[in-house]
Short mmCIF file of C-alpha atoms and ligand atoms in Angstrom, two decimals:
data_model
loop_
_atom_site.label_atom_id
_atom_site.label_comp_id
_atom_site.label_asym_id
_atom_site.label_seq_id
_atom_site.Cartn_x
_atom_site.Cartn_y
_atom_site.Cartn_z
CA MET G 1 -15.40 27.28 -30.68
CA ASN G 2 -13.44 30.15 -29.16
CA ASN G 3 -9.77 30.10 -28.21
CA ASP G 4 -10.48 29.55 -24.54
CA THR G 5 -12.19 26.25 -25.20
CA ILE G 6 -9.31 25.04 -27.32
CA ILE G 7 -6.61 25.58 -24.72
CA LYS G 8 -8.48 24.18 -21.74
CA LYS G 9 -6.86 21.06 -20.30
CA ARG G 10 -9.47 18.28 -20.22
CA ILE G 11 -9.33 16.55 -16.85
CA ALA G 12 -10.51 13.06 -15.90
CA ILE G 13 -10.80 12.61 -12.14
CA PHE G 14 -10.78 8.97 -11.16
CA GLY G 15 -12.04 8.98 -7.56
CA SER G 16 -13.76 12.38 -7.72
CA THR G 17 -15.84 11.87 -4.56
CA GLY G 18 -12.83 11.35 -2.28
CA SER G 19 -10.71 13.77 -0.32
CA ILE G 20 -8.29 14.37 -3.22
CA GLY G 21 -11.05 14.33 -5.85
CA THR G 22 -13.21 16.94 -4.14
CA GLN G 23 -10.23 19.22 -3.50
CA ALA G 24 -9.23 18.89 -7.17
CA LEU G 25 -12.71 20.02 -8.17
CA GLU G 26 -12.34 23.07 -5.90
CA VAL G 27 -9.11 23.93 -7.72
CA ILE G 28 -10.78 23.45 -11.10
CA GLU G 29 -13.78 25.53 -10.09
CA THR G 30 -11.58 28.54 -9.41
CA ASN G 31 -9.69 28.00 -12.69
CA GLU G 32 -12.51 27.27 -15.08
CA ASP G 33 -10.77 29.15 -17.87
CA LYS G 34 -7.91 26.61 -17.75
CA PHE G 35 -9.56 23.27 -17.09
CA SER G 36 -12.66 21.38 -18.12
CA VAL G 37 -13.96 18.27 -16.39
CA GLU G 38 -14.43 15.35 -18.80
CA VAL G 39 -14.69 12.30 -16.52
CA LEU G 40 -15.79 11.83 -12.91
CA THR G 41 -15.86 8.47 -11.11
CA ALA G 42 -17.12 7.18 -7.77
CA GLN G 43 -17.56 3.75 -6.25
CA GLN G 44 -20.52 4.15 -3.86
CA ASN G 45 -21.23 7.81 -3.31
CA ASP G 46 -23.97 8.32 -5.88
CA ASP G 47 -25.37 11.49 -4.32
CA LEU G 48 -22.09 13.37 -4.45
CA LEU G 49 -21.29 12.05 -7.94
CA ILE G 50 -24.66 13.32 -9.23
CA GLN G 51 -24.12 16.68 -7.56
CA GLN G 52 -20.62 16.99 -9.07
CA ALA G 53 -21.86 15.94 -12.51
CA LEU G 54 -24.67 18.52 -12.49
CA LYS G 55 -22.22 21.21 -11.47
CA PHE G 56 -19.26 20.40 -13.75
CA ASN G 57 -21.10 18.86 -16.70
CA PRO G 58 -18.57 16.17 -17.64
CA ASN G 59 -18.74 14.04 -20.75
CA ILE G 60 -18.79 10.77 -18.75
CA VAL G 61 -19.39 9.57 -15.20
CA VAL G 62 -18.68 6.12 -13.80
CA ILE G 63 -20.47 4.71 -10.77
CA GLY G 64 -18.66 1.54 -9.72
CA ASP G 65 -21.47 -0.03 -7.75
CA GLU G 66 -23.95 -1.41 -10.29
CA LYS G 67 -26.82 -1.17 -7.81
CA LYS G 68 -26.49 2.60 -7.97
CA TYR G 69 -26.49 2.88 -11.75
CA ARG G 70 -30.24 3.46 -12.18
CA LYS G 71 -30.32 6.30 -9.69
CA VAL G 72 -27.37 8.10 -11.31
CA LYS G 73 -28.72 7.51 -14.81
CA ASP G 74 -32.16 8.89 -13.88
CA ALA G 75 -30.73 11.91 -12.09
CA LEU G 76 -28.70 12.83 -15.17
CA ALA G 77 -31.41 11.94 -17.71
CA SER G 78 -31.97 15.55 -18.73
CA THR G 79 -28.26 16.04 -19.55
CA ASP G 80 -25.90 14.65 -22.24
CA ILE G 81 -23.69 13.03 -19.61
CA LYS G 82 -22.96 9.36 -20.32
CA VAL G 83 -23.17 7.02 -17.35
CA PHE G 84 -21.07 3.84 -17.10
CA THR G 85 -21.02 1.12 -14.48
CA GLY G 86 -19.66 -2.37 -13.84
CA GLU G 87 -16.37 -4.08 -13.31
CA ASN G 88 -14.63 -2.97 -16.50
CA ALA G 89 -16.12 0.51 -16.78
CA LEU G 90 -13.14 2.29 -15.21
CA GLU G 91 -10.68 0.69 -17.62
CA GLU G 92 -12.96 1.27 -20.61
CA VAL G 93 -13.37 4.93 -19.82
CA ALA G 94 -9.67 5.37 -19.02
CA SER G 95 -8.94 4.01 -22.52
CA MET G 96 -11.12 6.62 -24.24
CA ASP G 97 -9.46 9.46 -26.04
CA CYS G 98 -11.65 12.17 -24.54
CA TYR G 99 -9.36 13.74 -21.95
CA ASP G 100 -5.79 15.07 -21.64
CA PHE G 101 -4.91 14.44 -18.02
CA MET G 102 -5.95 11.76 -15.54
CA LEU G 103 -5.96 12.62 -11.87
CA ALA G 104 -5.51 9.15 -10.37
CA ALA G 105 -7.30 9.64 -7.04
CA ILE G 106 -8.91 6.25 -6.43
CA VAL G 107 -7.78 4.69 -3.17
CA GLY G 108 -5.89 1.40 -3.09
CA PHE G 109 -5.13 -1.37 -5.58
CA ALA G 110 -8.37 -0.54 -7.46
CA GLY G 111 -6.60 2.48 -8.95
CA LEU G 112 -3.93 0.46 -10.75
CA LYS G 113 -5.76 -0.83 -13.82
CA PRO G 114 -7.36 2.44 -14.97
CA THR G 115 -4.06 4.28 -14.46
CA MET G 116 -2.28 1.65 -16.53
CA LYS G 117 -4.83 2.10 -19.33
CA ALA G 118 -4.34 5.87 -19.31
CA ILE G 119 -0.57 5.41 -19.62
CA GLU G 120 -1.05 2.90 -22.45
CA ILE G 121 -2.92 5.51 -24.51
CA GLY G 122 -0.40 8.23 -23.67
CA LYS G 123 -2.35 10.36 -21.22
CA ALA G 124 -0.51 12.48 -18.65
CA ILE G 125 -1.04 11.32 -15.08
CA GLY G 126 -1.36 13.25 -11.84
CA LEU G 127 -0.69 10.46 -9.39
CA ALA G 128 -2.30 10.57 -5.95
CA ASN G 129 -2.86 6.80 -5.87
CA LYS G 130 0.49 5.72 -4.42
CA GLU G 131 -0.60 2.07 -4.15
CA THR G 132 -0.29 1.81 -7.96
CA LEU G 133 3.47 2.34 -7.75
CA VAL G 134 3.86 0.24 -4.60
CA VAL G 135 2.24 -2.74 -6.32
CA ALA G 136 3.78 -2.57 -9.79
CA GLY G 137 6.11 0.44 -9.93
CA ASP G 138 8.57 -1.16 -12.35
CA ILE G 139 5.92 -2.03 -14.93
CA ILE G 140 4.09 1.30 -14.56
CA MET G 141 7.19 3.48 -14.85
CA ASN G 142 8.60 1.46 -17.77
CA LYS G 143 5.31 1.87 -19.60
CA ALA G 144 5.28 5.59 -18.84
CA VAL G 145 8.79 6.00 -20.26
CA GLU G 146 7.93 3.86 -23.31
CA ASN G 147 4.85 5.99 -24.05
CA LYS G 148 6.51 9.29 -23.05
CA VAL G 149 3.85 9.85 -20.40
CA PRO G 150 4.63 12.32 -17.63
CA VAL G 151 3.73 10.98 -14.16
CA ILE G 152 3.38 14.01 -11.93
CA PRO G 153 3.17 13.26 -8.23
CA VAL G 154 0.30 14.64 -6.17
CA ASP G 155 1.42 13.17 -2.85
CA SER G 156 2.79 16.22 -1.01
CA GLU G 157 6.22 14.70 -0.25
CA HIS G 158 6.76 13.59 -3.83
CA SER G 159 5.45 16.83 -5.22
CA ALA G 160 8.03 18.55 -3.00
CA ILE G 161 10.85 16.35 -4.34
CA PHE G 162 9.61 16.84 -7.91
CA GLN G 163 9.64 20.62 -7.41
CA CYS G 164 13.15 20.51 -5.88
CA LEU G 165 14.38 18.62 -8.94
CA ILE G 166 13.20 21.18 -11.51
CA GLY G 167 16.29 22.52 -13.26
CA GLU G 168 18.51 19.76 -11.83
CA THR G 169 18.27 17.16 -14.59
CA ARG G 170 22.04 16.84 -14.96
CA ASN G 171 22.74 16.73 -11.23
CA ARG G 172 22.87 13.54 -9.23
CA ILE G 173 20.74 13.04 -6.14
CA GLU G 174 22.65 11.83 -3.08
CA LYS G 175 19.47 11.17 -1.15
CA VAL G 176 15.91 12.31 -0.63
CA ILE G 177 14.58 13.09 2.83
CA LEU G 178 10.91 12.24 3.17
CA THR G 179 9.29 14.15 6.00
CA ALA G 180 6.60 12.52 8.13
CA SER G 181 4.33 14.27 10.61
CA GLY G 182 4.35 11.12 12.74
CA GLY G 183 0.56 10.93 12.74
CA PRO G 184 -1.78 11.21 15.72
CA PHE G 185 0.20 8.73 17.87
CA ILE G 186 3.64 10.27 17.69
CA GLY G 187 5.58 9.61 20.89
CA ARG G 188 3.16 6.86 21.99
CA LYS G 189 4.35 3.38 22.93
CA PRO G 190 2.76 -0.07 22.40
CA ASN G 191 1.16 -0.06 25.88
CA TYR G 192 -0.92 2.95 24.73
CA LEU G 193 -1.45 1.83 21.13
CA VAL G 194 -2.90 -1.51 22.20
CA ASN G 195 -6.13 0.26 23.15
CA VAL G 196 -6.58 2.83 20.40
CA LYS G 197 -9.75 2.68 18.31
CA ARG G 198 -10.60 3.84 14.83
CA GLU G 199 -11.95 7.20 16.07
CA HIS G 200 -8.57 8.10 17.60
CA ALA G 201 -6.66 6.89 14.59
CA LEU G 202 -8.81 8.91 12.16
CA GLN G 203 -7.85 12.20 13.86
CA HIS G 204 -4.82 13.42 11.96
CA PRO G 205 -3.18 16.54 13.42
CA ASN G 206 -2.26 18.29 10.14
CA TRP G 207 -4.16 16.76 7.23
CA ASN G 208 -7.81 15.93 6.59
CA MET G 209 -7.78 12.82 4.41
CA GLY G 210 -9.74 9.73 3.39
CA ALA G 211 -10.17 6.93 5.96
CA LYS G 212 -7.59 4.50 4.55
CA ILE G 213 -4.70 6.94 4.29
CA SER G 214 -5.57 8.35 7.74
CA ILE G 215 -5.07 4.91 9.27
CA ASP G 216 -1.91 4.44 7.18
CA SER G 217 -0.63 7.71 8.63
CA ALA G 218 -1.39 6.58 12.18
CA THR G 219 0.51 3.29 11.67
CA LEU G 220 3.27 4.99 9.60
CA MET G 221 2.54 2.54 6.79
CA ASN G 222 1.80 5.64 4.73
CA LYS G 223 5.46 6.65 4.99
CA GLY G 224 6.50 3.12 4.12
CA LEU G 225 4.34 3.20 1.00
CA GLU G 226 5.81 6.60 0.18
CA MET G 227 9.39 5.30 0.37
CA ILE G 228 8.52 2.76 -2.31
CA GLU G 229 6.61 5.38 -4.30
CA ALA G 230 9.71 7.63 -4.21
CA LYS G 231 11.94 4.81 -5.42
CA TRP G 232 9.92 4.42 -8.60
CA LEU G 233 9.10 8.07 -9.27
CA PHE G 234 12.69 9.25 -8.94
CA ASN G 235 14.59 6.07 -9.82
CA LEU G 236 16.34 5.81 -6.45
CA ARG G 237 18.19 3.04 -4.67
CA PRO G 238 16.74 2.08 -1.26
CA GLU G 239 19.69 3.59 0.62
CA GLN G 240 19.00 6.98 -0.99
CA ILE G 241 15.64 7.28 0.79
CA GLN G 242 15.54 8.56 4.36
CA VAL G 243 12.54 9.25 6.57
CA VAL G 244 12.59 11.98 9.18
CA ILE G 245 9.82 12.97 11.58
CA HIS G 246 8.90 16.63 11.18
CA GLN G 247 5.77 17.24 13.18
CA GLN G 248 4.80 20.62 11.80
CA SER G 249 4.47 19.42 8.17
CA ILE G 250 5.94 22.70 6.86
CA ILE G 251 8.84 21.14 4.96
CA HIS G 252 7.11 18.73 2.63
CA SER G 253 10.34 16.89 1.73
CA MET G 254 13.93 17.57 0.68
CA VAL G 255 16.57 16.57 -1.84
CA GLN G 256 20.27 16.40 -1.02
CA PHE G 257 22.55 16.64 -4.05
CA GLU G 258 26.08 15.27 -4.54
CA ASP G 259 27.66 18.51 -3.32
CA GLY G 260 25.81 18.22 0.00
CA SER G 261 23.45 21.06 -0.84
CA ILE G 262 19.88 20.45 0.31
CA LYS G 263 16.76 21.86 -1.32
CA ALA G 264 13.43 21.83 0.51
CA GLN G 265 9.91 22.69 -0.60
CA MET G 266 7.78 24.33 2.07
CA GLY G 267 4.34 25.67 2.74
CA LEU G 268 1.32 25.20 4.94
CA PRO G 269 -0.06 21.66 4.87
CA ASP G 270 -2.80 21.92 2.24
CA MET G 271 -3.27 19.23 -0.41
CA LYS G 272 -4.83 21.73 -2.80
CA LEU G 273 -1.36 23.09 -3.51
CA PRO G 274 0.24 19.85 -4.81
CA ILE G 275 -3.03 19.03 -6.59
CA GLN G 276 -3.02 22.39 -8.34
CA TYR G 277 0.68 22.10 -9.12
CA ALA G 278 0.14 18.72 -10.83
CA LEU G 279 -2.91 19.92 -12.77
CA ALA G 280 -1.19 23.06 -14.06
CA PHE G 281 2.38 21.75 -14.43
CA PRO G 282 4.70 23.23 -15.64
CA LYS G 283 2.93 26.46 -14.68
CA ARG G 284 2.26 27.79 -11.22
CA LEU G 285 -1.17 29.34 -10.80
CA LYS G 286 -1.92 32.31 -8.64
CA ASN G 287 -4.29 31.48 -5.79
CA ASN G 288 -5.51 32.82 -2.48
CA PHE G 289 -4.70 29.80 -0.30
CA PRO G 290 -3.45 30.80 3.18
CA ARG G 291 0.27 31.68 3.22
CA LEU G 292 2.96 30.49 5.59
CA ASP G 293 4.28 33.33 7.75
CA PHE G 294 7.74 32.43 9.07
CA ARG G 295 7.41 35.00 11.86
CA LYS G 296 4.63 32.84 13.28
CA VAL G 297 6.49 29.53 13.04
CA SER G 298 8.39 29.17 16.30
CA THR G 299 9.90 25.72 15.73
CA LEU G 300 10.63 23.27 12.97
CA SER G 301 11.61 20.02 14.66
CA PHE G 302 13.22 16.89 13.24
CA GLU G 303 13.75 13.47 14.77
CA GLU G 304 14.28 9.85 13.88
CA PRO G 305 11.16 7.73 13.57
CA ASP G 306 10.49 5.27 16.40
CA VAL G 307 10.70 2.09 14.34
CA LYS G 308 10.51 -0.14 17.42
CA THR G 309 6.97 1.06 18.04
CA PHE G 310 5.90 1.72 14.44
CA ARG G 311 7.18 -1.53 12.96
CA ASN G 312 5.37 -0.99 9.68
CA LEU G 313 8.34 1.16 8.68
CA VAL G 314 10.65 -1.82 9.16
CA LEU G 315 8.38 -4.02 7.06
CA ALA G 316 8.23 -1.38 4.33
CA GLN G 317 12.02 -1.02 4.40
CA GLU G 318 12.32 -4.77 3.88
CA ALA G 319 9.84 -4.62 0.98
CA LEU G 320 11.77 -1.71 -0.51
CA ASN G 321 15.10 -3.56 -0.19
CA LYS G 322 13.92 -6.94 -1.49
CA GLY G 323 11.58 -5.58 -4.18
CA GLY G 324 9.89 -8.13 -6.47
CA ASN G 325 6.35 -8.85 -5.37
CA LEU G 326 7.04 -8.12 -1.68
CA PRO G 327 5.73 -4.51 -1.77
CA CYS G 328 2.62 -5.82 -3.57
CA ILE G 329 2.10 -8.46 -0.86
CA MET G 330 2.62 -5.90 1.89
CA ASN G 331 0.18 -3.49 0.26
CA ALA G 332 -2.52 -6.14 -0.14
CA ALA G 333 -2.20 -7.28 3.48
CA ASN G 334 -2.27 -3.67 4.60
CA GLU G 335 -5.47 -2.96 2.68
CA ILE G 336 -7.13 -5.96 4.34
CA VAL G 337 -6.05 -5.09 7.88
CA VAL G 338 -6.96 -1.41 7.51
CA TYR G 339 -10.40 -2.45 6.24
CA ALA G 340 -10.77 -4.72 9.28
CA PHE G 341 -9.52 -2.08 11.73
CA LEU G 342 -11.97 0.49 10.33
CA ARG G 343 -14.75 -1.98 11.10
CA ASN G 344 -13.45 -2.64 14.63
CA ARG G 345 -12.60 -6.23 13.70
CA ILE G 346 -8.95 -6.13 14.79
CA SER G 347 -6.85 -4.03 17.13
CA PHE G 348 -4.31 -1.40 16.14
CA LEU G 349 -1.21 -3.47 16.88
CA ASP G 350 -2.62 -6.62 15.27
CA MET G 351 -2.44 -4.87 11.93
CA THR G 352 1.37 -4.98 11.77
CA ASP G 353 1.54 -8.59 12.95
CA ALA G 354 -0.82 -9.73 10.21
CA ILE G 355 1.07 -7.82 7.52
CA GLU G 356 4.35 -9.33 8.70
CA LYS G 357 2.99 -12.89 8.67
CA THR G 358 1.53 -12.39 5.21
CA MET G 359 4.86 -11.09 3.90
CA GLN G 360 6.60 -14.16 5.35
CA SER G 361 4.10 -16.61 3.89
CA VAL G 362 3.13 -15.62 0.36
CA THR G 363 5.61 -16.90 -2.24
CA TYR G 364 8.28 -14.39 -3.18
CA ILE G 365 8.81 -13.64 -6.86
CA GLY G 366 11.86 -11.61 -7.86
CA LYS G 367 10.70 -10.27 -11.21
CA PRO G 368 6.94 -10.67 -11.51
CA THR G 369 4.84 -10.11 -14.60
CA LEU G 370 1.72 -7.97 -14.28
CA GLU G 371 -0.39 -11.13 -13.99
CA GLU G 372 1.87 -12.37 -11.22
CA TYR G 373 1.42 -9.08 -9.37
CA PHE G 374 -2.35 -9.55 -9.59
CA GLU G 375 -2.03 -13.14 -8.36
CA SER G 376 0.23 -12.10 -5.48
CA ASP G 377 -2.25 -9.40 -4.53
CA GLY G 378 -5.11 -11.93 -4.45
CA GLU G 379 -3.08 -14.53 -2.57
CA ALA G 380 -1.94 -11.99 0.03
CA ARG G 381 -5.49 -10.68 0.53
CA ASN G 382 -6.80 -14.21 1.11
CA PHE G 383 -3.97 -15.08 3.45
CA ALA G 384 -4.35 -11.91 5.54
CA ALA G 385 -8.15 -12.22 5.66
CA ASP G 386 -7.91 -15.87 6.86
CA LEU G 387 -5.35 -14.89 9.45
CA ILE G 388 -7.62 -12.34 11.08
CA ASN G 389 -10.83 -14.36 10.46
CA LEU G 390 -12.31 -11.69 8.23
P1 NDP P 1 -10.92 8.66 -0.29
O1 NDP P 1 -11.26 7.42 0.43
O2 NDP P 1 -11.33 9.96 0.32
O3 NDP P 1 -11.52 8.61 -1.78
C1 NDP P 1 -11.31 7.52 -2.60
C2 NDP P 1 -12.01 7.67 -3.94
O4 NDP P 1 -11.89 6.45 -4.65
C3 NDP P 1 -13.49 7.95 -3.84
O5 NDP P 1 -13.91 8.67 -4.97
C4 NDP P 1 -14.10 6.54 -3.85
O6 NDP P 1 -15.46 6.50 -4.28
C5 NDP P 1 -13.19 5.87 -4.87
N1 NDP P 1 -13.09 4.42 -4.64
C6 NDP P 1 -12.98 3.78 -3.46
N2 NDP P 1 -12.89 2.44 -3.66
C7 NDP P 1 -12.95 2.25 -4.99
C8 NDP P 1 -12.93 1.09 -5.82
N3 NDP P 1 -12.82 -0.16 -5.31
N4 NDP P 1 -13.02 1.25 -7.15
C9 NDP P 1 -13.13 2.48 -7.69
N5 NDP P 1 -13.16 3.62 -6.97
C10 NDP P 1 -13.06 3.51 -5.62
O7 NDP P 1 -9.35 8.64 -0.53
P2 NDP P 1 -8.33 9.86 -0.62
O8 NDP P 1 -8.85 10.90 -1.54
O9 NDP P 1 -7.89 10.24 0.74
O10 NDP P 1 -7.06 9.15 -1.29
C11 NDP P 1 -7.02 8.79 -2.65
C12 NDP P 1 -5.61 8.36 -3.00
O11 NDP P 1 -4.74 9.47 -2.85
C13 NDP P 1 -5.05 7.27 -2.07
O12 NDP P 1 -4.25 6.41 -2.81
C14 NDP P 1 -4.21 8.05 -1.07
O13 NDP P 1 -3.15 7.28 -0.56
C15 NDP P 1 -3.69 9.18 -1.94
N6 NDP P 1 -3.36 10.39 -1.20
C16 NDP P 1 -4.32 11.05 -0.48
C17 NDP P 1 -4.01 12.19 0.25
C18 NDP P 1 -5.07 12.94 0.98
O14 NDP P 1 -4.79 14.02 1.52
N7 NDP P 1 -6.30 12.47 1.06
C19 NDP P 1 -2.63 12.69 0.30
C20 NDP P 1 -1.71 11.95 -0.52
C21 NDP P 1 -2.06 10.84 -1.23
P3 NDP P 1 -16.67 6.60 -3.18
O15 NDP P 1 -16.55 7.99 -2.58
O16 NDP P 1 -17.87 6.42 -3.99
O17 NDP P 1 -16.38 5.53 -2.19
MG1 MG P 2 2.07 12.07 1.58
#
């Protein structure tokens, strides 16, 4: 074994076939001297998983859908790559001591359990899956502290805040300012939104992302989830978190300190940068991504979000303030309504109504256990699905 092999960081990408996962593999491909790929996982996309496995030669792949196991196994038969499938495969593999760093890039609640396992065995986490913290942020962050596990944000806003906080450990935060592009429907009112379809909602002006987060960006639920994510990552009180619309997505977020000084992290909107930052932390790696040229930026604009139209922000603020299982309930209902909207089963504005009713109806618990979070998630999913006749 030569020195290069010894110092390579061994990466496990949970959700490797998604928007974040594929961009992470691009970063790794251009830095093969620094990273090796040990684990790749997908739910359905067997073709891309096979292609990625043949290219990056991981130790293990997981295909969630058992019906696809045979195909993946056969395609990789001539390699040493181990293939896992089934309900518990993600948790089993996350518990194996064969990697150094988990990139948590599964979408939705499904990402929680494997991330928890990785933290339990002391693996560093690059966290893209914000739903994990929205659902059970207290338990996750306590476990991370207990096991001395760094949780490095991948979400661009939180990566920005994280970067602004480097060197500031002794200094108090007055507030963080989360920037939001406003999504494809910025400036629109309910009389317009009532007719929008999935195709419109999937067109994000600045970012090219997976389907679920694209809808979350269009409804501004994404920013709501991010407020809760920020609370847990940076140990903030609700009143320390402010959202501002910044359409150009150049300032990725800001931190205001006790002396009133504000730090911002900026750049072109490109998720590869926060992904690379998390993978290589604490180092910055040289790259040839396009650069921001301030001479070509004519305006940076800032405005208050229109919470009368985008009521998801109000619901998320309530979940943030009340805490307990309310963010978990909101997240579950949101996952159900986004699923339904993507299948043209409900309209754009119906999504918020169903989330609100679910939040009002499922029993509130102030300090839930992990099991209670899982129960609340299930209860909220059933309630929301019944409500919209899914
Ligand atoms: P995608 O939908 O593009 O990818 C999701 C990944 O998770 C895929 O690999 C998918 O596999 C896998 N997956 C889906 N469902 C399950 C399941 N039930 N069990 C196990 N694996 C599953 O999502 P994104 O990459 O856009 O987002 C991933 C996470 O990162 C989300 O939490 C999102 O909020 C967050 N994020 C994303 C950003 C972005 O720019 N995309 C920016 C900031 C945060 P398959 O392909 O086989 O379906
Ligand atoms: Mg974000």
